[in-house]
Each structure stands twice: as C-alpha cells, then as structure tokens.
Amino acid sequence: MSALSRNALVVALTVVSTAIACYDLVLLALGL
Amino acid sequence: MPFVSITFGIVVRSVRTHLERRAGIGFALLACALIAAWLAWQPGGETLATWIDDVATVVAALVATLLCVRTGAAQRSRIRTFWWLLAAATGAWTAAEIAWAVYDLALGDVPAVSWADAGYLAAIPLTAAALFVHPALRGGGSSRARALLDGLAVATALLFLSWTVVLGPLWERSDLSQLGDAVALAYPFGDGVLVFFVVLAVHRMTGAERLSLALLLGGLLAMAVGDSAYAYLTGVAEFDSGGPLDVTWIAAYLGIGLSAWCAAPCTGARPRAAPLARAAADPAAAPLAALVVPFVPMLAALVVLGAQVQLGHRPDRPGLAAALVLVVLVLTRQALLLRDLRARSSADDPHLEHAWS
C-alpha cells in the first residue's frame, strides 16, 4: 500500500472515530 | 568465492527460517481445528473428549513454556529477560493446567476455587512483568504519549465491550461474596491489562519482531475470549470442561509458543538494537496493522455505545464510567495528533506521514 493511501486510510479512521466519539459524548450529555 | 558461499548460506538460512515459521503456524492452526472439531462432535464419547481436551491443553502450555525457555536461552540482549519471565508465566499456566487436569480427570470435579486458580492468577502478573521489560516498551519517542493513549483506549474499549456484553449482566446476577465468582471475574480484567501492554508493544514494533508480538497478541486475545466466556458460564453455572470453548486456551498457549518459535531464529544470532529506537528513527516503517489495529476495538466500542444510548438502553454506572473514559481518551488522542501535525507542518517536515504513525 502506498504512503498516500495509507495516510488516507488512517485519516479516514481518525475522522470517523472522532465523529462517533463526539456523537456519543452528546448523547451521553443529553442523557445525563 | 567466500563471499558467494556466505551469501548462499544466508539465503538458505533465511528460506529455512521462513519455512519453519510457516510450518509452525500451519501446524498450530491444524491442531486447533482438529481439536475444536473433535470437541464439537465428540465421536468417541464425552469422557474421551474430556481426556483429549485436558491433555491437549497441558501439552500446549508445556510446548509454549519450552519454546519460551529455548528462545530465552538463545538471546544475548535485554529481550532475554522478557522471554525468561514469559517462560515463568507459561510455566505457571502449565502447572495450573496440570492441576486442572488432575481435578477433572482423576478426582472427577474441579472446585470453584482450587490450586489451578493459583497458577492461572500467578501467570497474569508474570506476563505483565515480561511485557513491561520488553524493549518495545522502553525508551522514549515523539509519539510515546499517543501510543500510551492508544493502549489505554484499546484496553478501555475492550473493557467496555466485555462489560456490556458479558460481565455487566453477570455482575448483577453473581454473589460477589462467593470467592469463586470473584476469581472468575479476575481473569477477563487481567487479560485486559495484558492486551493493553501487548497493543502498546505492537504499536512500537517494526520488522521481524512484529510477527512474534502479533502472535503473542493473538494468543492473549484468544485467552481473553476464553476467560470472558468462562466467567460468564461460571456465573450461570453452565461451564463444563470438554466443550469446544476449551480450544481457545489451547490456541492461546500455541499462540504464545508460536511467538517464541518465530522470534528464535531472527534474534538468537546476535544482539539487536532496541526496536523502539529503530521505530523512533524511522516511524514511517511502522506497519499498517500497527496503525489500524488500535482503531478496531475503539470504533467497535464507540458504535456499540452510540447504538445502546440511541436505543434507550442507558449503560449502568461502571459501563458509563468506561464509556466516558473511552470518549475522553479518543478525543485527547486526536487532539494530540492535531498538535503534532501542526508542529510538523510549521517545521515544514517533508516526512509528514510520520505524524500518523
């Protein structure tokens, strides 16, 4: 896998995990 | 001519090492598949299946111990201590498995808390100590904080998933005044700690050592699955030795043994530089799996948490604590990543991709 596609994959995973973590945080905050 | 013969010798040795590794992994997979099939169908009856199960588990633990001793004896560097401590841990597991087999086969019943538990529980701190002295977990590096956060996030994610699926419901049902339940619950938590250390080490490894640690990680994950299932089945009083689940422990011991088997030929000849130092010097060489693997349990736990809350199932207090810690760890990790990227951009670092490792 090239360095470019490797970086793209890790960036995508980072963005997705950040988005879900923020979403979970909002859900938990609303639930509290 | 001496140059040609030396080169030929290196090539032959390399090919032989490669084939030996493949053969070892293939043999372990085949053995696990055969034993799992036998335990599932039990063609010779339940008693024979129990004998095969108990004896195969002892043999697998013993093989792992011997391979760790062999690998430790072949080392000349700091990693020797790692292998000796891992050999001590697998030795404790072997003793525990022998005790279990004696209870199960000779006495006909395994007590809720027995001498076998002493061996199982002793192996956990010994393995943690082994991983703690591993060269991959020593020294420093620019991404050390993020690696630590990754490890903590992975351990928290596994703990959250384990709590949500297995341990939480069990905890509500079990009577913790009973020592047996507490001991059964101690195993998955101990496995979580071990998996945390191995993920931390894998993150730091490059080159040939990665395969050895990946196999160790696979073995410990198999053990975590088995221990969690054991904790659950003990809680509902349904665990019975001789079932297909028992193959997880055989796979765990064979994974640890394979870790030693694959490490021996490549590190036994001469001392090697600390992997951490090499990874710090060339982080771009970090394997793709080391970059992607930490995301898998993190994403799984975050998705389960979101779905759980969305469906109106609020986590209980320990589950909520684990969930909040997980979210904070993930966001802190990403914030550190952004800071590193900004620092590297301002320094006009041509190797920008290093920040992602």
mmCIF file of C-alpha atoms in Angstrom:
data_model
loop_
_atom_site.group_PDB
_atom_site.id
_atom_site.type_symbol
_atom_site.label_atom_id
_atom_site.label_comp_id
_atom_site.label_asym_id
_atom_site.label_seq_id
_atom_site.Cartn_x
_atom_site.Cartn_y
_atom_site.Cartn_z
ATOM 1 C CA MET A 1 0.000 0.000 0.000
ATOM 2 C CA SER A 2 1.410 3.380 -0.946
ATOM 3 C CA ALA A 3 2.168 6.036 1.647
ATOM 4 C CA LEU A 4 -0.632 8.194 0.248
ATOM 5 C CA SER A 5 -3.360 5.562 0.524
ATOM 6 C CA ARG A 6 -2.027 4.517 3.924
ATOM 7 C CA ASN A 7 -2.326 8.080 5.176
ATOM 8 C CA ALA A 8 -5.788 8.404 3.622
ATOM 9 C CA LEU A 9 -6.942 5.259 5.440
ATOM 10 C CA VAL A 10 -5.607 6.442 8.803
ATOM 11 C CA VAL A 11 -7.092 9.934 8.262
ATOM 12 C CA ALA A 12 -10.484 8.370 7.456
ATOM 13 C CA LEU A 13 -10.358 6.188 10.580
ATOM 14 C CA THR A 14 -9.335 9.173 12.683
ATOM 15 C CA VAL A 15 -12.148 11.365 11.337
ATOM 16 C CA VAL A 16 -14.767 8.621 11.742
ATOM 17 C CA SER A 17 -13.693 7.744 15.290
ATOM 18 C CA THR A 18 -13.639 11.434 16.277
ATOM 19 C CA ALA A 19 -17.106 11.983 14.817
ATOM 20 C CA ILE A 20 -18.575 8.953 16.603
ATOM 21 C CA ALA A 21 -16.847 9.912 19.880
ATOM 22 C CA CYS A 22 -18.351 13.434 19.661
ATOM 23 C CA TYR A 23 -21.766 11.959 18.819
ATOM 24 C CA ASP A 24 -21.562 9.574 21.802
ATOM 25 C CA LEU A 25 -20.498 12.420 24.063
ATOM 26 C CA VAL A 26 -23.540 14.491 23.001
ATOM 27 C CA LEU A 27 -25.861 11.504 23.535
ATOM 28 C CA LEU A 28 -24.425 10.871 26.986
ATOM 29 C CA ALA A 29 -24.616 14.572 27.882
ATOM 30 C CA LEU A 30 -28.265 14.767 26.792
ATOM 31 C CA GLY A 31 -28.971 11.584 28.729
ATOM 32 C CA LEU A 32 -27.367 12.956 31.868
ATOM 33 C CA MET B 1 34.223 -17.316 -3.525
ATOM 34 C CA PRO B 2 33.918 -16.938 0.282
ATOM 35 C CA PHE B 3 31.515 -14.051 -0.377
ATOM 36 C CA VAL B 4 29.357 -16.273 -2.602
ATOM 37 C CA SER B 5 29.288 -19.101 -0.068
ATOM 38 C CA ILE B 6 28.441 -16.720 2.804
ATOM 39 C CA THR B 7 25.642 -15.119 0.750
ATOM 40 C CA PHE B 8 24.339 -18.559 -0.218
ATOM 41 C CA GLY B 9 24.425 -19.619 3.433
ATOM 42 C CA ILE B 10 22.438 -16.516 4.496
ATOM 43 C CA VAL B 11 19.837 -17.116 1.762
ATOM 44 C CA VAL B 12 19.448 -20.800 2.688
ATOM 45 C CA ARG B 13 19.123 -19.913 6.381
ATOM 46 C CA SER B 14 16.577 -17.206 5.613
ATOM 47 C CA VAL B 15 14.447 -19.526 3.456
ATOM 48 C CA ARG B 16 14.660 -22.270 6.082
ATOM 49 C CA THR B 17 13.626 -19.822 8.824
ATOM 50 C CA HIS B 18 10.705 -18.645 6.718
ATOM 51 C CA LEU B 19 9.577 -22.215 6.050
ATOM 52 C CA GLU B 20 9.946 -23.163 9.726
ATOM 53 C CA ARG B 21 7.736 -20.231 10.723
ATOM 54 C CA ARG B 22 5.107 -21.136 8.139
ATOM 55 C CA ALA B 23 5.224 -24.781 9.222
ATOM 56 C CA GLY B 24 4.839 -23.835 12.891
ATOM 57 C CA ILE B 25 1.850 -21.565 12.241
ATOM 58 C CA GLY B 26 0.249 -24.145 9.928
ATOM 59 C CA PHE B 27 0.727 -26.932 12.480
ATOM 60 C CA ALA B 28 -0.830 -24.834 15.268
ATOM 61 C CA LEU B 29 -3.843 -23.890 13.122
ATOM 62 C CA LEU B 30 -4.355 -27.511 12.066
ATOM 63 C CA ALA B 31 -4.074 -28.766 15.654
ATOM 64 C CA CYS B 32 -6.622 -26.186 16.869
ATOM 65 C CA ALA B 33 -9.033 -27.036 14.055
ATOM 66 C CA LEU B 34 -8.788 -30.790 14.703
ATOM 67 C CA ILE B 35 -9.253 -30.438 18.467
ATOM 68 C CA ALA B 36 -12.159 -27.988 18.010
ATOM 69 C CA ALA B 37 -13.834 -30.418 15.596
ATOM 70 C CA TRP B 38 -13.295 -33.340 17.990
ATOM 71 C CA LEU B 39 -14.684 -31.396 20.984
ATOM 72 C CA ALA B 40 -17.678 -30.213 18.945
ATOM 73 C CA TRP B 41 -18.729 -33.640 17.663
ATOM 74 C CA GLN B 42 -17.169 -35.860 20.357
ATOM 75 C CA PRO B 43 -17.021 -39.016 18.180
ATOM 76 C CA GLY B 44 -15.546 -41.191 20.969
ATOM 77 C CA GLY B 45 -17.917 -40.022 23.670
ATOM 78 C CA GLU B 46 -17.812 -37.330 26.344
ATOM 79 C CA THR B 47 -15.155 -38.974 28.523
ATOM 80 C CA LEU B 48 -12.663 -39.323 25.679
ATOM 81 C CA ALA B 49 -13.316 -35.710 24.637
ATOM 82 C CA THR B 50 -12.576 -34.522 28.185
ATOM 83 C CA TRP B 51 -9.326 -36.524 28.237
ATOM 84 C CA ILE B 52 -8.254 -35.155 24.850
ATOM 85 C CA ASP B 53 -9.169 -31.638 25.910
ATOM 86 C CA ASP B 54 -7.309 -31.694 29.236
ATOM 87 C CA VAL B 55 -4.222 -33.471 27.912
ATOM 88 C CA ALA B 56 -4.008 -31.262 24.793
ATOM 89 C CA THR B 57 -4.246 -28.127 26.957
ATOM 90 C CA VAL B 58 -1.407 -29.322 29.202
ATOM 91 C CA VAL B 59 0.719 -30.248 26.171
ATOM 92 C CA ALA B 60 0.072 -26.861 24.503
ATOM 93 C CA ALA B 61 1.033 -24.973 27.684
ATOM 94 C CA LEU B 62 4.131 -27.161 28.107
ATOM 95 C CA VAL B 63 5.192 -26.606 24.482
ATOM 96 C CA ALA B 64 4.787 -22.840 24.969
ATOM 97 C CA THR B 65 6.957 -22.993 28.108
ATOM 98 C CA LEU B 66 9.696 -25.000 26.417
ATOM 99 C CA LEU B 67 9.735 -22.701 23.378
ATOM 100 C CA CYS B 68 9.980 -19.620 25.613
ATOM 101 C CA VAL B 69 12.867 -21.230 27.537
ATOM 102 C CA ARG B 70 14.602 -22.154 24.273
ATOM 103 C CA THR B 71 14.197 -18.637 22.905
ATOM 104 C CA GLY B 72 15.339 -17.047 26.170
ATOM 105 C CA ALA B 73 18.446 -19.228 26.222
ATOM 106 C CA ALA B 74 19.297 -18.163 22.651
ATOM 107 C CA GLN B 75 19.167 -14.426 23.395
ATOM 108 C CA ARG B 76 22.149 -12.287 24.209
ATOM 109 C CA SER B 77 20.376 -8.986 24.701
ATOM 110 C CA ARG B 78 17.897 -7.306 27.021
ATOM 111 C CA ILE B 79 14.998 -9.220 25.485
ATOM 112 C CA ARG B 80 16.284 -12.351 27.235
ATOM 113 C CA THR B 81 14.588 -11.177 30.472
ATOM 114 C CA PHE B 82 11.297 -10.871 28.559
ATOM 115 C CA TRP B 83 11.472 -14.477 27.414
ATOM 116 C CA TRP B 84 12.519 -15.805 30.840
ATOM 117 C CA LEU B 85 9.594 -14.027 32.501
ATOM 118 C CA LEU B 86 7.223 -15.251 29.794
ATOM 119 C CA ALA B 87 8.614 -18.767 30.325
ATOM 120 C CA ALA B 88 7.853 -18.395 34.053
ATOM 121 C CA ALA B 89 4.302 -17.276 33.197
ATOM 122 C CA THR B 90 3.709 -20.171 30.804
ATOM 123 C CA GLY B 91 5.239 -22.461 33.440
ATOM 124 C CA ALA B 92 2.611 -21.214 35.924
ATOM 125 C CA TRP B 93 -0.084 -21.810 33.313
ATOM 126 C CA THR B 94 1.281 -25.330 32.709
ATOM 127 C CA ALA B 95 1.182 -26.106 36.430
ATOM 128 C CA ALA B 96 -2.365 -24.751 36.593
ATOM 129 C CA GLU B 97 -3.443 -26.860 33.615
ATOM 130 C CA ILE B 98 -1.892 -29.978 35.184
ATOM 131 C CA ALA B 99 -3.764 -29.234 38.423
ATOM 132 C CA TRP B 100 -6.993 -28.704 36.441
ATOM 133 C CA ALA B 101 -6.467 -31.996 34.588
ATOM 134 C CA VAL B 102 -5.868 -33.866 37.856
ATOM 135 C CA TYR B 103 -9.039 -32.400 39.378
ATOM 136 C CA ASP B 104 -11.065 -33.050 36.239
ATOM 137 C CA LEU B 105 -9.788 -36.488 35.248
ATOM 138 C CA ALA B 106 -8.683 -38.125 38.499
ATOM 139 C CA LEU B 107 -10.980 -36.543 41.090
ATOM 140 C CA GLY B 108 -13.954 -36.023 38.774
ATOM 141 C CA ASP B 109 -14.760 -32.464 39.821
ATOM 142 C CA VAL B 110 -12.999 -29.091 39.699
ATOM 143 C CA PRO B 111 -13.677 -26.930 42.801
ATOM 144 C CA ALA B 112 -14.839 -23.333 42.275
ATOM 145 C CA VAL B 113 -11.526 -22.136 43.723
ATOM 146 C CA SER B 114 -8.631 -24.551 43.508
ATOM 147 C CA TRP B 115 -4.831 -24.767 43.231
ATOM 148 C CA ALA B 116 -5.307 -24.372 39.479
ATOM 149 C CA ASP B 117 -6.539 -20.806 40.070
ATOM 150 C CA ALA B 118 -3.321 -20.016 41.963
ATOM 151 C CA GLY B 119 -1.350 -20.893 38.818
ATOM 152 C CA TYR B 120 -3.678 -19.021 36.449
ATOM 153 C CA LEU B 121 -3.637 -15.888 38.611
ATOM 154 C CA ALA B 122 0.160 -16.017 39.119
ATOM 155 C CA ALA B 123 0.688 -16.124 35.357
ATOM 156 C CA ILE B 124 -1.028 -12.748 34.816
ATOM 157 C CA PRO B 125 1.449 -10.547 36.775
ATOM 158 C CA LEU B 126 4.360 -12.591 35.380
ATOM 159 C CA THR B 127 3.190 -11.907 31.804
ATOM 160 C CA ALA B 128 2.619 -8.226 32.639
ATOM 161 C CA ALA B 129 6.160 -8.061 34.081
ATOM 162 C CA ALA B 130 7.538 -9.725 30.937
ATOM 163 C CA LEU B 131 5.819 -7.193 28.688
ATOM 164 C CA PHE B 132 6.910 -4.339 30.937
ATOM 165 C CA VAL B 133 10.604 -5.199 30.406
ATOM 166 C CA HIS B 134 10.169 -5.733 26.654
ATOM 167 C CA PRO B 135 12.472 -3.416 24.679
ATOM 168 C CA ALA B 136 9.463 -2.096 22.742
ATOM 169 C CA LEU B 137 8.076 -0.547 25.925
ATOM 170 C CA ARG B 138 11.294 1.128 27.000
ATOM 171 C CA GLY B 139 12.833 4.403 25.985
ATOM 172 C CA GLY B 140 11.163 7.471 24.546
ATOM 173 C CA GLY B 141 9.871 8.869 21.291
ATOM 174 C CA SER B 142 7.858 11.717 19.850
ATOM 175 C CA SER B 143 4.630 9.682 19.638
ATOM 176 C CA ARG B 144 5.031 7.985 23.021
ATOM 177 C CA ALA B 145 2.086 9.833 24.617
ATOM 178 C CA ARG B 146 -0.195 8.888 21.734
ATOM 179 C CA ALA B 147 0.934 5.273 21.886
ATOM 180 C CA LEU B 148 0.122 5.245 25.596
ATOM 181 C CA LEU B 149 -3.302 6.781 24.923
ATOM 182 C CA ASP B 150 -3.895 4.220 22.160
ATOM 183 C CA GLY B 151 -3.130 1.392 24.557
ATOM 184 C CA LEU B 152 -5.349 2.834 27.278
ATOM 185 C CA ALA B 153 -8.164 3.478 24.781
ATOM 186 C CA VAL B 154 -7.945 -0.079 23.421
ATOM 187 C CA ALA B 155 -7.975 -1.569 26.933
ATOM 188 C CA THR B 156 -10.923 0.671 27.913
ATOM 189 C CA ALA B 157 -12.794 -0.215 24.710
ATOM 190 C CA LEU B 158 -12.310 -3.938 25.358
ATOM 191 C CA LEU B 159 -13.365 -3.468 28.964
ATOM 192 C CA PHE B 160 -16.499 -1.565 27.880
ATOM 193 C CA LEU B 161 -17.425 -4.216 25.294
ATOM 194 C CA SER B 162 -16.727 -7.020 27.748
ATOM 195 C CA TRP B 163 -18.753 -5.263 30.445
ATOM 196 C CA THR B 164 -21.688 -4.514 28.133
ATOM 197 C CA VAL B 165 -21.914 -7.975 26.607
ATOM 198 C CA VAL B 166 -20.760 -10.357 29.322
ATOM 199 C CA LEU B 167 -19.534 -9.012 32.617
ATOM 200 C CA GLY B 168 -22.232 -6.424 33.394
ATOM 201 C CA PRO B 169 -25.172 -8.858 33.257
ATOM 202 C CA LEU B 170 -23.064 -11.414 35.121
ATOM 203 C CA TRP B 171 -22.068 -8.902 37.797
ATOM 204 C CA GLU B 172 -25.729 -8.144 38.520
ATOM 205 C CA ARG B 173 -26.540 -11.810 38.918
ATOM 206 C CA SER B 174 -23.474 -13.049 40.791
ATOM 207 C CA ASP B 175 -22.967 -13.024 44.521
ATOM 208 C CA LEU B 176 -19.579 -11.395 44.999
ATOM 209 C CA SER B 177 -19.320 -12.752 48.492
ATOM 210 C CA GLN B 178 -18.547 -16.018 46.728
ATOM 211 C CA LEU B 179 -14.804 -16.210 46.106
ATOM 212 C CA GLY B 180 -15.295 -18.364 43.008
ATOM 213 C CA ASP B 181 -17.243 -15.658 41.171
ATOM 214 C CA ALA B 182 -14.678 -13.023 42.090
ATOM 215 C CA VAL B 183 -11.854 -15.264 40.841
ATOM 216 C CA ALA B 184 -13.736 -15.958 37.589
ATOM 217 C CA LEU B 185 -14.201 -12.212 37.059
ATOM 218 C CA ALA B 186 -10.499 -11.545 37.785
ATOM 219 C CA TYR B 187 -9.382 -13.332 34.615
ATOM 220 C CA PRO B 188 -11.005 -11.044 31.991
ATOM 221 C CA PHE B 189 -9.735 -7.964 33.824
ATOM 222 C CA GLY B 190 -6.222 -9.441 33.949
ATOM 223 C CA ASP B 191 -6.417 -10.256 30.247
ATOM 224 C CA GLY B 192 -7.425 -6.647 29.546
ATOM 225 C CA VAL B 193 -4.255 -5.429 31.227
ATOM 226 C CA LEU B 194 -2.117 -7.884 29.237
ATOM 227 C CA VAL B 195 -3.775 -6.938 25.942
ATOM 228 C CA PHE B 196 -3.114 -3.285 26.788
ATOM 229 C CA PHE B 197 0.626 -3.938 27.186
ATOM 230 C CA VAL B 198 0.857 -6.025 24.000
ATOM 231 C CA VAL B 199 -1.020 -3.435 21.927
ATOM 232 C CA LEU B 200 1.393 -0.854 23.249
ATOM 233 C CA ALA B 201 4.338 -3.064 22.232
ATOM 234 C CA VAL B 202 2.930 -3.918 18.781
ATOM 235 C CA HIS B 203 2.412 -0.233 18.113
ATOM 236 C CA ARG B 204 6.121 0.304 18.641
ATOM 237 C CA MET B 205 7.476 -2.640 16.713
ATOM 238 C CA THR B 206 8.787 -2.755 13.197
ATOM 239 C CA GLY B 207 10.364 -5.512 11.155
ATOM 240 C CA ALA B 208 10.648 -9.178 12.107
ATOM 241 C CA GLU B 209 9.811 -8.703 15.809
ATOM 242 C CA ARG B 210 6.303 -7.611 14.787
ATOM 243 C CA LEU B 211 5.257 -11.159 13.806
ATOM 244 C CA SER B 212 6.393 -12.531 17.152
ATOM 245 C CA LEU B 213 4.461 -9.903 19.114
ATOM 246 C CA ALA B 214 1.417 -10.195 16.832
ATOM 247 C CA LEU B 215 1.262 -13.933 17.578
ATOM 248 C CA LEU B 216 1.579 -13.190 21.297
ATOM 249 C CA LEU B 217 -1.252 -10.670 20.952
ATOM 250 C CA GLY B 218 -3.365 -13.267 19.118
ATOM 251 C CA GLY B 219 -2.703 -15.794 21.890
ATOM 252 C CA LEU B 220 -3.636 -13.356 24.654
ATOM 253 C CA LEU B 221 -6.783 -12.283 22.780
ATOM 254 C CA ALA B 222 -7.809 -15.944 22.472
ATOM 255 C CA MET B 223 -7.242 -16.293 26.200
ATOM 256 C CA ALA B 224 -9.313 -13.164 26.874
ATOM 257 C CA VAL B 225 -12.200 -14.617 24.858
ATOM 258 C CA GLY B 226 -11.947 -17.938 26.712
ATOM 259 C CA ASP B 227 -11.677 -16.290 30.129
ATOM 260 C CA SER B 228 -14.636 -13.974 29.479
ATOM 261 C CA ALA B 229 -16.762 -16.918 28.345
ATOM 262 C CA TYR B 230 -15.564 -18.916 31.363
ATOM 263 C CA ALA B 231 -16.521 -16.033 33.690
ATOM 264 C CA TYR B 232 -19.962 -15.879 32.107
ATOM 265 C CA LEU B 233 -20.565 -19.630 32.123
ATOM 266 C CA THR B 234 -19.288 -19.952 35.701
ATOM 267 C CA GLY B 235 -21.731 -17.204 36.688
ATOM 268 C CA VAL B 236 -24.673 -19.069 35.209
ATOM 269 C CA ALA B 237 -23.253 -22.441 36.360
ATOM 270 C CA GLU B 238 -23.070 -23.891 32.878
ATOM 271 C CA PHE B 239 -19.332 -24.322 32.306
ATOM 272 C CA ASP B 240 -18.360 -27.882 31.557
ATOM 273 C CA SER B 241 -14.828 -28.932 30.667
ATOM 274 C CA GLY B 242 -14.523 -30.738 27.336
ATOM 275 C CA GLY B 243 -16.559 -28.336 25.204
ATOM 276 C CA PRO B 244 -15.440 -26.546 22.019
ATOM 277 C CA LEU B 245 -14.780 -23.372 24.027
ATOM 278 C CA ASP B 246 -11.731 -25.046 25.563
ATOM 279 C CA VAL B 247 -9.903 -24.746 22.249
ATOM 280 C CA THR B 248 -9.480 -21.014 22.952
ATOM 281 C CA TRP B 249 -6.968 -21.810 25.721
ATOM 282 C CA ILE B 250 -5.145 -24.319 23.509
ATOM 283 C CA ALA B 251 -4.977 -21.628 20.802
ATOM 284 C CA ALA B 252 -3.759 -19.133 23.406
ATOM 285 C CA TYR B 253 -0.869 -21.349 24.525
ATOM 286 C CA LEU B 254 0.023 -22.245 20.948
ATOM 287 C CA GLY B 255 -0.033 -18.521 20.066
ATOM 288 C CA ILE B 256 2.441 -17.791 22.865
ATOM 289 C CA GLY B 257 4.564 -20.750 21.789
ATOM 290 C CA LEU B 258 4.500 -19.596 18.170
ATOM 291 C CA SER B 259 5.561 -16.154 19.318
ATOM 292 C CA ALA B 260 8.700 -17.733 20.773
ATOM 293 C CA TRP B 261 9.113 -20.050 17.766
ATOM 294 C CA CYS B 262 9.071 -17.145 15.314
ATOM 295 C CA ALA B 263 11.346 -14.968 17.444
ATOM 296 C CA ALA B 264 14.078 -17.546 17.991
ATOM 297 C CA PRO B 265 15.769 -17.704 14.597
ATOM 298 C CA CYS B 266 15.766 -13.971 13.954
ATOM 299 C CA THR B 267 17.014 -12.729 17.327
ATOM 300 C CA GLY B 268 19.118 -15.565 18.585
ATOM 301 C CA ALA B 269 22.184 -14.965 16.475
ATOM 302 C CA ARG B 270 23.261 -11.562 17.714
ATOM 303 C CA PRO B 271 22.044 -8.678 19.833
ATOM 304 C CA ARG B 272 19.709 -6.296 18.044
ATOM 305 C CA ALA B 273 19.133 -2.619 18.546
ATOM 306 C CA ALA B 274 16.125 -1.736 20.672
ATOM 307 C CA PRO B 275 13.082 -1.831 18.356
ATOM 308 C CA LEU B 276 11.785 1.350 19.953
ATOM 309 C CA ALA B 277 14.919 3.205 18.939
ATOM 310 C CA ARG B 278 14.586 1.961 15.371
ATOM 311 C CA ALA B 279 10.908 2.852 15.243
ATOM 312 C CA ALA B 280 11.676 6.319 16.576
ATOM 313 C CA ALA B 281 14.373 6.727 13.972
ATOM 314 C CA ASP B 282 12.105 5.586 11.157
ATOM 315 C CA PRO B 283 8.439 5.804 12.187
ATOM 316 C CA ALA B 284 7.319 5.569 8.566
ATOM 317 C CA ALA B 285 8.397 1.933 8.717
ATOM 318 C CA ALA B 286 5.629 1.235 11.252
ATOM 319 C CA PRO B 287 3.440 -1.473 9.722
ATOM 320 C CA LEU B 288 -0.080 -0.702 8.520
ATOM 321 C CA ALA B 289 -1.552 -3.181 11.001
ATOM 322 C CA ALA B 290 0.044 -1.278 13.890
ATOM 323 C CA LEU B 291 -1.700 1.884 12.682
ATOM 324 C CA VAL B 292 -5.103 0.339 12.010
ATOM 325 C CA VAL B 293 -5.440 -2.257 14.812
ATOM 326 C CA PRO B 294 -5.963 0.274 17.662
ATOM 327 C CA PHE B 295 -8.960 1.716 15.778
ATOM 328 C CA VAL B 296 -10.842 -1.599 15.582
ATOM 329 C CA PRO B 297 -11.814 -2.026 19.277
ATOM 330 C CA MET B 298 -12.158 1.740 19.678
ATOM 331 C CA LEU B 299 -14.629 2.019 16.790
ATOM 332 C CA ALA B 300 -16.499 -1.113 17.878
ATOM 333 C CA ALA B 301 -16.945 0.220 21.421
ATOM 334 C CA LEU B 302 -17.942 3.712 20.226
ATOM 335 C CA VAL B 303 -20.538 2.271 17.814
ATOM 336 C CA VAL B 304 -21.951 -0.088 20.485
ATOM 337 C CA LEU B 305 -22.134 2.809 22.959
ATOM 338 C CA GLY B 306 -23.927 5.048 20.453
ATOM 339 C CA ALA B 307 -26.370 2.309 19.458
ATOM 340 C CA GLN B 308 -27.011 1.407 23.085
ATOM 341 C CA VAL B 309 -27.862 5.001 24.090
ATOM 342 C CA GLN B 310 -29.829 5.598 20.879
ATOM 343 C CA LEU B 311 -31.984 2.553 21.610
ATOM 344 C CA GLY B 312 -32.727 3.850 25.076
ATOM 345 C CA HIS B 313 -30.529 1.387 26.997
ATOM 346 C CA ARG B 314 -28.550 3.570 29.315
ATOM 347 C CA PRO B 315 -25.311 1.955 30.481
ATOM 348 C CA ASP B 316 -25.045 1.202 34.198
ATOM 349 C CA ARG B 317 -22.568 3.119 36.367
ATOM 350 C CA PRO B 318 -19.368 1.103 35.600
ATOM 351 C CA GLY B 319 -20.341 0.955 31.901
ATOM 352 C CA LEU B 320 -20.947 4.709 31.860
ATOM 353 C CA ALA B 321 -17.588 5.355 33.545
ATOM 354 C CA ALA B 322 -15.784 3.172 30.979
ATOM 355 C CA ALA B 323 -17.677 4.887 28.136
ATOM 356 C CA LEU B 324 -16.783 8.394 29.321
ATOM 357 C CA VAL B 325 -13.133 7.447 29.839
ATOM 358 C CA LEU B 326 -13.084 5.931 26.346
ATOM 359 C CA VAL B 327 -14.561 9.034 24.687
ATOM 360 C CA VAL B 328 -12.151 11.330 26.564
ATOM 361 C CA LEU B 329 -9.158 9.134 25.640
ATOM 362 C CA VAL B 330 -10.111 9.042 21.960
ATOM 363 C CA LEU B 331 -10.661 12.806 21.778
ATOM 364 C CA THR B 332 -7.417 13.510 23.687
ATOM 365 C CA ARG B 333 -5.554 11.203 21.318
ATOM 366 C CA GLN B 334 -6.938 13.038 18.286
ATOM 367 C CA ALA B 335 -6.110 16.414 19.851
ATOM 368 C CA LEU B 336 -2.510 15.315 20.350
ATOM 369 C CA LEU B 337 -2.439 14.135 16.754
ATOM 370 C CA LEU B 338 -3.617 17.518 15.525
ATOM 371 C CA ARG B 339 -0.977 19.241 17.650
ATOM 372 C CA ASP B 340 1.751 17.013 16.200
ATOM 373 C CA LEU B 341 0.525 17.677 12.666
ATOM 374 C CA ARG B 342 0.531 21.420 13.212
ATOM 375 C CA ALA B 343 4.032 21.292 14.708
ATOM 376 C CA ARG B 344 5.315 19.239 11.804
ATOM 377 C CA SER B 345 3.627 21.484 9.237
ATOM 378 C CA SER B 346 5.197 24.565 10.771
ATOM 379 C CA ALA B 347 8.576 22.863 10.736
ATOM 380 C CA ASP B 348 7.949 22.027 7.073
ATOM 381 C CA ASP B 349 8.788 18.418 7.730
ATOM 382 C CA PRO B 350 8.944 16.531 4.440
ATOM 383 C CA HIS B 351 8.027 13.298 6.281
ATOM 384 C CA LEU B 352 4.568 14.494 7.256
ATOM 385 C CA GLU B 353 3.218 10.983 7.274
ATOM 386 C CA HIS B 354 5.249 10.241 10.416
ATOM 387 C CA ALA B 355 2.671 12.127 12.422
ATOM 388 C CA TRP B 356 0.126 9.452 11.626
ATOM 389 C CA SER B 357 2.203 6.623 12.989
#
